[in-house]
Amino acid sequence: MANNPLAAGTDLLGVFNDLPEADLNAWKRAYSLREPIEAVINDYWQRAEIPFDLIQEIVKQDLLTDGLDVDGHETLSHLGSGLALMDIARTDGSVATIMAVQAGLAMRAIDMCGSQEQKDKYLPKMAKGEILGAFALTEPDHGSDSIALETSAVRDGDEWVLNGEKKWIGLGKGGDITVVWARTEEGDVSGFIVPQDTAGYNAEVIENKISLRAIHQAHIKLNDVRVPAENQLANAKTFKDTAAVLMATRTGVAWIALGAAIGCYEKARAYVDERIQFGRRLSENQIIQQRLVNMQLELSEMMLLNRHIAELDAAGKLTSEQAAFNKLRCTRGARKIAADARDMLGGVGILLDNNIARHFADIEAYHTYEGTDTVQSLIIGKKITGVGAFK
């Protein structure tokens, strides 16, 4: 673990062997949370409860910033924050998604679109987990076509009045504030910081999920919700500002998918070396070795791609098509690895105790949120052909 917290044989190409010290240290801090998360996460997952205690463990390791520059906290690089998110997801996807919602979406929206006063008011407390935030864009009738959102914001003196509905909003209930995206009377899209205890803000937890059960998604109804004018994000003026936040978070989803894939691969690799069938270890069978190699090919491509994307992002050269490519490739790869790993464990592969079943279910959410497989494909397709196929 001295130079690479992955299990022996996981990073065969040494993609993460030459990391800057700060990035490696951030990764090791995330790795240190593996045992605390594993000890309790299955109970939270089965009860469909948010592990607030684990959020505080993440705060203690100063990992609740996702690379944002927040006073009093280490500013992680794109690579360091990605590696930390990857390793949390290597153990559990719900906890990683909490990090992605809090820092990658809610905090990033305030950081990218808020005034200095708004940043000073919210970001330090959010980095400490004292304020939990949500990012409310998706609506019941507008998921992939979120640009067509119908939630309205009408100015009334020194207040904004919000009406509409939002759905599938992580931490939209049980948190403290929600960044709500709405269309103004001028037709522009803007963001508003809405305390979740505001009159007219009604949220219900979406029940009966089989994926990401340890983070709540909410269906929110906004009925004449009044917020002060200063709660409007100062620099959120068009949907392009919203899209800029989303492009940054797609890189986070790719890291999460990679982490889940690594978790599945490592569990399967350990299992086949211990399981005896027909008088020998499973790992001695040619077909098992071939399947491990196939999984390793997927993993190595995903590692290389994530590191390359992090370098582009750090240089300010990342395009929306490249972010879509990364998210698409990594969620597809994670799906393949999880399916193979679950099959290699046979019957015990469906047990939560072996983690793979939980990863298997959670990956279905990664494949969908922050832009579906189809939407990412169309973003890339438009770049290739010069023709938009969204309509």
Coordinates of C-alpha atoms in Angstrom, one line a residue:
M1 CA 0.0 0.0 0.0
A2 CA 3.0 2.3 0.3
N3 CA 2.7 3.7 -3.2
N4 CA -0.6 2.4 -4.5
P5 CA -3.6 1.5 -2.2
L6 CA -4.9 -1.0 -4.7
A7 CA -4.6 -4.7 -4.1
A8 CA -1.7 -6.5 -5.7
G9 CA -2.4 -7.2 -9.4
T10 CA -5.3 -4.7 -9.7
D11 CA -3.3 -1.9 -11.4
L12 CA -1.3 -4.1 -13.7
L13 CA -0.2 -1.2 -15.9
G14 CA 0.9 0.9 -13.0
V15 CA -1.4 3.8 -14.0
F16 CA -1.4 5.1 -10.4
N17 CA 2.2 4.3 -9.4
D18 CA 3.8 7.7 -10.0
L19 CA 1.3 10.0 -8.2
P20 CA 2.3 13.4 -6.7
E21 CA 2.5 13.1 -2.9
A22 CA -0.5 15.2 -2.2
D23 CA -2.7 13.1 -4.5
L24 CA -1.4 9.9 -3.0
N25 CA -2.1 11.2 0.5
A26 CA -5.7 12.1 -0.3
W27 CA -6.2 8.6 -1.7
K28 CA -4.7 7.0 1.4
R29 CA -7.0 9.1 3.6
A30 CA -10.0 7.7 1.6
Y31 CA -8.6 4.2 1.9
S32 CA -8.4 4.6 5.7
L33 CA -12.2 4.8 5.7
R34 CA -12.7 1.4 4.1
E35 CA -13.0 -0.6 7.3
P36 CA -15.4 1.9 9.0
I37 CA -17.6 1.9 5.9
E38 CA -17.6 -1.9 5.5
A39 CA -18.5 -2.4 9.2
V40 CA -21.9 -0.6 8.9
I41 CA -22.9 0.0 5.3
N42 CA -24.9 -3.2 4.8
D43 CA -27.1 -2.3 7.7
Y44 CA -27.7 1.2 6.4
W45 CA -28.3 -0.1 2.9
Q46 CA -30.9 -2.7 4.0
R47 CA -32.7 -0.1 6.2
A48 CA -32.5 2.5 3.5
E49 CA -31.0 5.1 5.9
I50 CA -28.4 7.9 5.4
P51 CA -25.2 7.1 7.3
F52 CA -24.7 10.5 8.8
D53 CA -21.9 9.2 11.0
L54 CA -19.9 8.2 8.0
I55 CA -20.3 11.7 6.6
Q56 CA -18.4 12.9 9.6
E57 CA -15.7 10.4 9.1
I58 CA -15.2 11.8 5.6
V59 CA -15.1 15.3 7.1
K60 CA -12.3 14.2 9.5
Q61 CA -10.3 13.1 6.5
D62 CA -10.9 16.5 4.8
L63 CA -12.4 14.9 1.7
L64 CA -15.8 16.7 1.5
T65 CA -14.6 19.4 -1.0
D66 CA -14.2 17.6 -4.3
G67 CA -11.3 19.8 -5.3
L68 CA -13.0 23.1 -4.5
D69 CA -11.0 25.9 -2.9
V70 CA -12.5 26.3 0.5
D71 CA -10.8 28.3 3.3
G72 CA -9.4 26.1 6.0
H73 CA -9.3 23.0 3.8
E74 CA -6.8 21.4 1.5
T75 CA -7.5 22.1 -2.1
L76 CA -7.3 18.7 -3.8
S77 CA -6.2 18.4 -7.4
H78 CA -8.6 16.9 -10.0
L79 CA -6.7 13.7 -9.8
G80 CA -6.5 13.6 -6.0
S81 CA -10.2 14.3 -5.5
G82 CA -11.0 11.7 -8.2
L83 CA -8.9 9.0 -6.5
A84 CA -10.5 9.7 -3.2
L85 CA -14.0 9.4 -4.7
M86 CA -12.9 6.2 -6.5
D87 CA -11.7 4.5 -3.3
I88 CA -14.8 5.4 -1.3
A89 CA -16.9 3.9 -4.2
R90 CA -14.6 0.9 -4.2
T91 CA -16.2 0.1 -0.8
D92 CA -19.7 1.6 -1.3
G93 CA -21.6 3.6 -3.9
S94 CA -24.1 5.3 -1.6
V95 CA -21.4 7.0 0.5
A96 CA -19.6 8.0 -2.7
T97 CA -22.8 9.5 -4.1
I98 CA -23.4 11.5 -0.9
M99 CA -19.9 13.0 -1.5
A100 CA -20.8 13.7 -5.1
V101 CA -24.1 15.3 -4.3
Q102 CA -22.8 17.4 -1.4
A103 CA -19.5 18.6 -2.9
G104 CA -19.7 17.7 -6.6
L105 CA -23.1 19.2 -7.2
A106 CA -24.4 21.5 -4.3
M107 CA -21.1 23.0 -3.3
R108 CA -19.8 23.2 -6.9
A109 CA -23.0 25.0 -8.0
I110 CA -22.4 27.6 -5.2
D111 CA -18.7 27.8 -6.0
M112 CA -19.2 28.2 -9.8
C113 CA -22.3 30.3 -9.8
G114 CA -22.6 32.0 -6.4
S115 CA -21.4 35.4 -5.2
Q116 CA -18.4 35.7 -2.9
E117 CA -20.8 36.3 0.0
Q118 CA -22.7 33.1 -0.9
K119 CA -19.5 31.1 -1.0
D120 CA -18.3 32.5 2.3
K121 CA -21.7 31.8 3.9
Y122 CA -22.2 28.2 2.8
L123 CA -19.0 26.5 1.6
P124 CA -17.0 26.3 4.8
K125 CA -19.9 24.8 6.7
M126 CA -20.7 22.4 3.9
A127 CA -17.1 21.2 3.8
K128 CA -17.4 20.4 7.5
G129 CA -20.7 18.6 7.0
E130 CA -22.5 21.2 9.2
I131 CA -24.8 22.0 6.2
L132 CA -25.9 19.2 3.8
G133 CA -27.0 20.3 0.4
A134 CA -29.0 19.0 -2.6
F135 CA -29.0 19.9 -6.3
A136 CA -32.5 20.0 -7.7
L137 CA -32.6 20.1 -11.5
T138 CA -34.5 16.9 -12.7
E139 CA -38.3 17.1 -12.8
P140 CA -40.9 14.4 -13.1
D141 CA -41.4 15.1 -16.8
H142 CA -37.9 16.4 -17.6
G143 CA -35.0 14.1 -16.9
S144 CA -32.7 13.8 -19.9
D145 CA -34.3 17.0 -21.4
S146 CA -33.6 19.0 -18.3
I147 CA -33.1 22.1 -20.4
A148 CA -36.9 22.2 -20.8
L149 CA -37.5 22.5 -17.0
E150 CA -40.8 24.0 -16.0
T151 CA -40.2 25.0 -12.4
S152 CA -40.8 28.8 -12.3
A153 CA -39.3 31.6 -10.4
V154 CA -41.2 34.9 -10.2
R155 CA -39.7 38.1 -8.7
D156 CA -42.0 39.7 -6.0
G157 CA -40.3 42.7 -4.4
D158 CA -37.3 41.5 -2.4
E159 CA -38.2 37.8 -2.8
W160 CA -38.4 35.1 -5.4
V161 CA -41.5 32.8 -5.5
L162 CA -40.8 29.3 -6.7
N163 CA -43.4 26.8 -8.0
G164 CA -42.9 23.4 -9.6
E165 CA -41.7 19.9 -8.9
K166 CA -38.3 18.1 -8.8
K167 CA -37.7 14.4 -8.7
W168 CA -34.7 12.1 -7.9
I169 CA -33.0 14.7 -5.9
G170 CA -30.2 13.3 -3.7
L171 CA -30.4 14.6 -0.1
G172 CA -33.5 16.6 -1.2
K173 CA -35.0 15.6 2.2
G174 CA -33.0 15.1 5.3
G175 CA -30.5 17.8 4.3
D176 CA -30.4 21.5 5.0
I177 CA -30.5 23.4 1.7
T178 CA -31.4 22.7 -1.9
V179 CA -30.0 24.5 -4.9
V180 CA -33.2 24.7 -7.0
W181 CA -33.0 25.4 -10.8
A182 CA -35.9 27.3 -12.2
R183 CA -37.0 29.4 -15.2
T184 CA -37.5 33.1 -14.6
E185 CA -40.2 35.3 -16.3
E186 CA -37.6 36.3 -18.8
G187 CA -37.2 32.6 -19.8
D188 CA -33.7 32.3 -18.4
V189 CA -32.6 29.5 -16.1
S190 CA -31.2 30.4 -12.7
G191 CA -30.4 28.8 -9.4
F192 CA -31.8 29.5 -5.9
I193 CA -30.6 28.4 -2.5
V194 CA -33.7 27.1 -0.7
P195 CA -33.6 26.1 3.0
Q196 CA -35.4 22.8 3.2
D197 CA -37.5 24.0 6.1
T198 CA -39.0 26.9 4.0
A199 CA -42.8 27.0 3.9
G200 CA -44.1 25.4 0.8
Y201 CA -41.0 23.1 0.3
N202 CA -42.5 19.6 0.6
A203 CA -40.3 16.6 0.0
E204 CA -41.0 12.9 0.2
V205 CA -38.3 10.2 0.1
I206 CA -38.7 7.9 -3.0
E207 CA -39.3 4.4 -1.6
N208 CA -38.6 0.9 -2.8
K209 CA -35.3 1.5 -4.5
I210 CA -33.0 -1.4 -5.3
S211 CA -30.0 0.9 -5.9
L212 CA -28.1 3.4 -3.7
R213 CA -30.4 2.6 -0.8
A214 CA -28.1 4.4 1.8
I215 CA -28.8 7.9 0.2
H216 CA -32.3 9.3 -0.1
Q217 CA -33.6 10.7 -3.3
A218 CA -36.6 13.0 -2.9
H219 CA -39.7 14.0 -4.9
I220 CA -40.0 17.7 -4.1
K221 CA -43.1 19.9 -4.6
L222 CA -42.6 23.6 -4.4
N223 CA -45.8 25.5 -3.6
D224 CA -45.3 29.3 -3.5
V225 CA -41.8 28.9 -1.9
R226 CA -40.5 32.3 -1.0
V227 CA -36.8 32.9 -0.7
P228 CA -34.9 36.3 -0.3
A229 CA -33.5 37.8 -3.5
E230 CA -30.0 37.3 -2.1
N231 CA -30.6 33.6 -2.3
Q232 CA -30.4 33.7 -6.1
L233 CA -27.1 32.4 -7.3
A234 CA -25.4 35.6 -8.5
N235 CA -23.8 34.1 -11.6
A236 CA -26.4 31.6 -12.7
K237 CA -27.9 33.3 -15.6
T238 CA -28.6 30.7 -18.3
F239 CA -28.7 26.9 -18.7
K240 CA -25.1 27.0 -19.8
D241 CA -24.1 27.8 -16.3
T242 CA -26.1 24.8 -15.0
A243 CA -24.5 22.6 -17.7
A244 CA -21.0 23.7 -16.7
V245 CA -21.6 22.2 -13.2
L246 CA -23.0 19.0 -14.7
M247 CA -20.0 18.6 -17.0
A248 CA -17.7 18.7 -14.0
T249 CA -19.7 16.1 -12.1
R250 CA -19.7 13.6 -14.9
T251 CA -16.0 13.1 -14.3
G252 CA -16.9 12.3 -10.7
V253 CA -19.4 9.6 -11.8
A254 CA -16.7 8.0 -14.0
W255 CA -14.4 7.8 -10.9
I256 CA -17.3 6.3 -8.9
A257 CA -17.9 3.7 -11.6
L258 CA -14.2 2.8 -11.7
G259 CA -14.2 2.4 -7.9
A260 CA -17.2 0.0 -8.0
A261 CA -15.5 -2.0 -10.8
I262 CA -12.3 -2.3 -8.8
G263 CA -14.3 -3.4 -5.7
C264 CA -16.0 -6.2 -7.8
Y265 CA -12.8 -7.3 -9.5
E266 CA -10.8 -7.5 -6.2
K267 CA -13.6 -9.5 -4.5
A268 CA -13.8 -11.9 -7.4
R269 CA -10.0 -12.2 -7.6
A270 CA -9.7 -13.1 -3.9
Y271 CA -12.6 -15.5 -4.1
V272 CA -11.4 -17.7 -7.0
D273 CA -8.1 -18.1 -5.2
E274 CA -9.8 -19.6 -2.2
R275 CA -12.8 -21.5 -3.6
I276 CA -12.1 -25.2 -4.2
Q277 CA -14.2 -26.9 -6.9
F278 CA -13.5 -30.3 -8.5
G279 CA -10.4 -30.7 -6.3
R280 CA -8.6 -27.5 -7.2
R281 CA -8.8 -23.7 -6.8
L282 CA -11.0 -21.9 -9.3
S283 CA -8.1 -19.7 -10.2
E284 CA -6.4 -22.7 -11.7
N285 CA -9.0 -23.0 -14.4
Q286 CA -8.3 -21.6 -17.8
I287 CA -11.7 -20.0 -18.2
I288 CA -11.4 -18.2 -14.9
Q289 CA -8.1 -16.8 -15.8
Q290 CA -9.4 -15.6 -19.1
R291 CA -12.3 -13.9 -17.4
L292 CA -10.0 -12.2 -15.0
V293 CA -7.9 -11.0 -17.9
N294 CA -11.0 -9.6 -19.6
M295 CA -12.0 -7.8 -16.4
Q296 CA -8.4 -6.4 -16.2
L297 CA -8.5 -5.1 -19.7
E298 CA -11.7 -3.2 -18.9
L299 CA -10.2 -1.8 -15.6
S300 CA -6.9 -0.7 -17.2
E301 CA -8.7 1.2 -19.9
M302 CA -10.9 2.9 -17.3
M303 CA -7.9 3.8 -15.1
L304 CA -6.0 5.3 -18.1
L305 CA -9.0 7.2 -19.3
N306 CA -9.8 8.7 -15.9
R307 CA -6.2 9.8 -15.3
H308 CA -6.1 11.4 -18.8
I309 CA -9.4 13.2 -18.2
A310 CA -8.2 14.5 -14.9
E311 CA -5.1 15.9 -16.6
L312 CA -7.3 17.6 -19.3
D313 CA -9.6 19.0 -16.6
A314 CA -6.6 20.4 -14.6
A315 CA -5.3 22.0 -17.8
G316 CA -8.7 23.6 -18.5
K317 CA -9.0 21.7 -21.8
L318 CA -11.8 19.2 -21.0
T319 CA -14.7 19.4 -23.4
S320 CA -18.3 18.2 -22.8
E321 CA -17.8 15.4 -25.3
Q322 CA -14.7 14.1 -23.5
A323 CA -16.6 14.2 -20.2
A324 CA -19.5 12.3 -21.8
F325 CA -17.0 9.8 -23.3
N326 CA -15.5 9.1 -19.9
K327 CA -18.8 8.7 -18.1
L328 CA -20.2 6.4 -20.8
R329 CA -17.1 4.2 -21.0
C330 CA -16.7 3.8 -17.3
T331 CA -20.3 3.0 -16.5
R332 CA -20.5 0.5 -19.3
G333 CA -17.2 -1.1 -18.1
A334 CA -18.4 -1.3 -14.5
R335 CA -21.5 -3.0 -15.6
K336 CA -19.5 -5.7 -17.4
I337 CA -17.1 -6.3 -14.6
A338 CA -19.9 -6.4 -11.9
A339 CA -21.9 -9.0 -13.9
D340 CA -18.8 -11.2 -14.4
A341 CA -17.7 -10.9 -10.8
R342 CA -21.2 -11.8 -9.5
D343 CA -21.3 -14.9 -11.8
M344 CA -17.8 -16.0 -10.7
L345 CA -18.9 -16.1 -7.1
G346 CA -21.8 -18.4 -7.9
G347 CA -24.6 -18.4 -5.4
V348 CA -22.8 -16.4 -2.8
G349 CA -22.5 -13.6 -5.3
I350 CA -26.0 -12.5 -4.5
L351 CA -25.2 -12.0 -0.8
L352 CA -24.7 -8.4 0.5
D353 CA -21.9 -9.6 2.7
N354 CA -19.7 -10.0 -0.4
N355 CA -20.3 -6.5 -1.6
I356 CA -20.7 -7.4 -5.3
A357 CA -24.5 -7.6 -5.2
R358 CA -24.6 -4.1 -3.7
H359 CA -22.2 -2.8 -6.3
F360 CA -24.2 -4.6 -9.1
A361 CA -27.3 -2.8 -8.1
D362 CA -25.7 0.6 -7.5
I363 CA -24.0 0.6 -10.9
E364 CA -27.4 0.7 -12.5
A365 CA -27.9 4.2 -10.9
Y366 CA -24.4 5.4 -12.1
H367 CA -25.4 4.3 -15.6
T368 CA -28.4 6.6 -15.4
Y369 CA -27.8 9.6 -13.3
E370 CA -25.8 12.7 -14.5
G371 CA -26.9 11.8 -18.1
T372 CA -28.1 8.4 -19.3
D373 CA -26.0 6.2 -21.6
T374 CA -28.1 7.3 -24.5
V375 CA -27.7 11.0 -23.8
Q376 CA -23.9 10.7 -23.4
S377 CA -23.9 8.8 -26.7
L378 CA -25.8 11.6 -28.5
I379 CA -23.4 14.2 -27.1
I380 CA -20.5 12.3 -28.6
G381 CA -22.5 11.5 -31.8
K382 CA -23.1 15.2 -32.4
K383 CA -19.4 15.9 -32.1
I384 CA -18.6 13.0 -34.6
T385 CA -21.3 13.9 -37.2
G386 CA -21.9 17.5 -36.6
V387 CA -25.6 16.7 -36.4
G388 CA -27.7 16.9 -33.2
A389 CA -30.0 13.9 -32.8
F390 CA -31.8 15.0 -29.6
K391 CA -35.0 15.8 -31.4

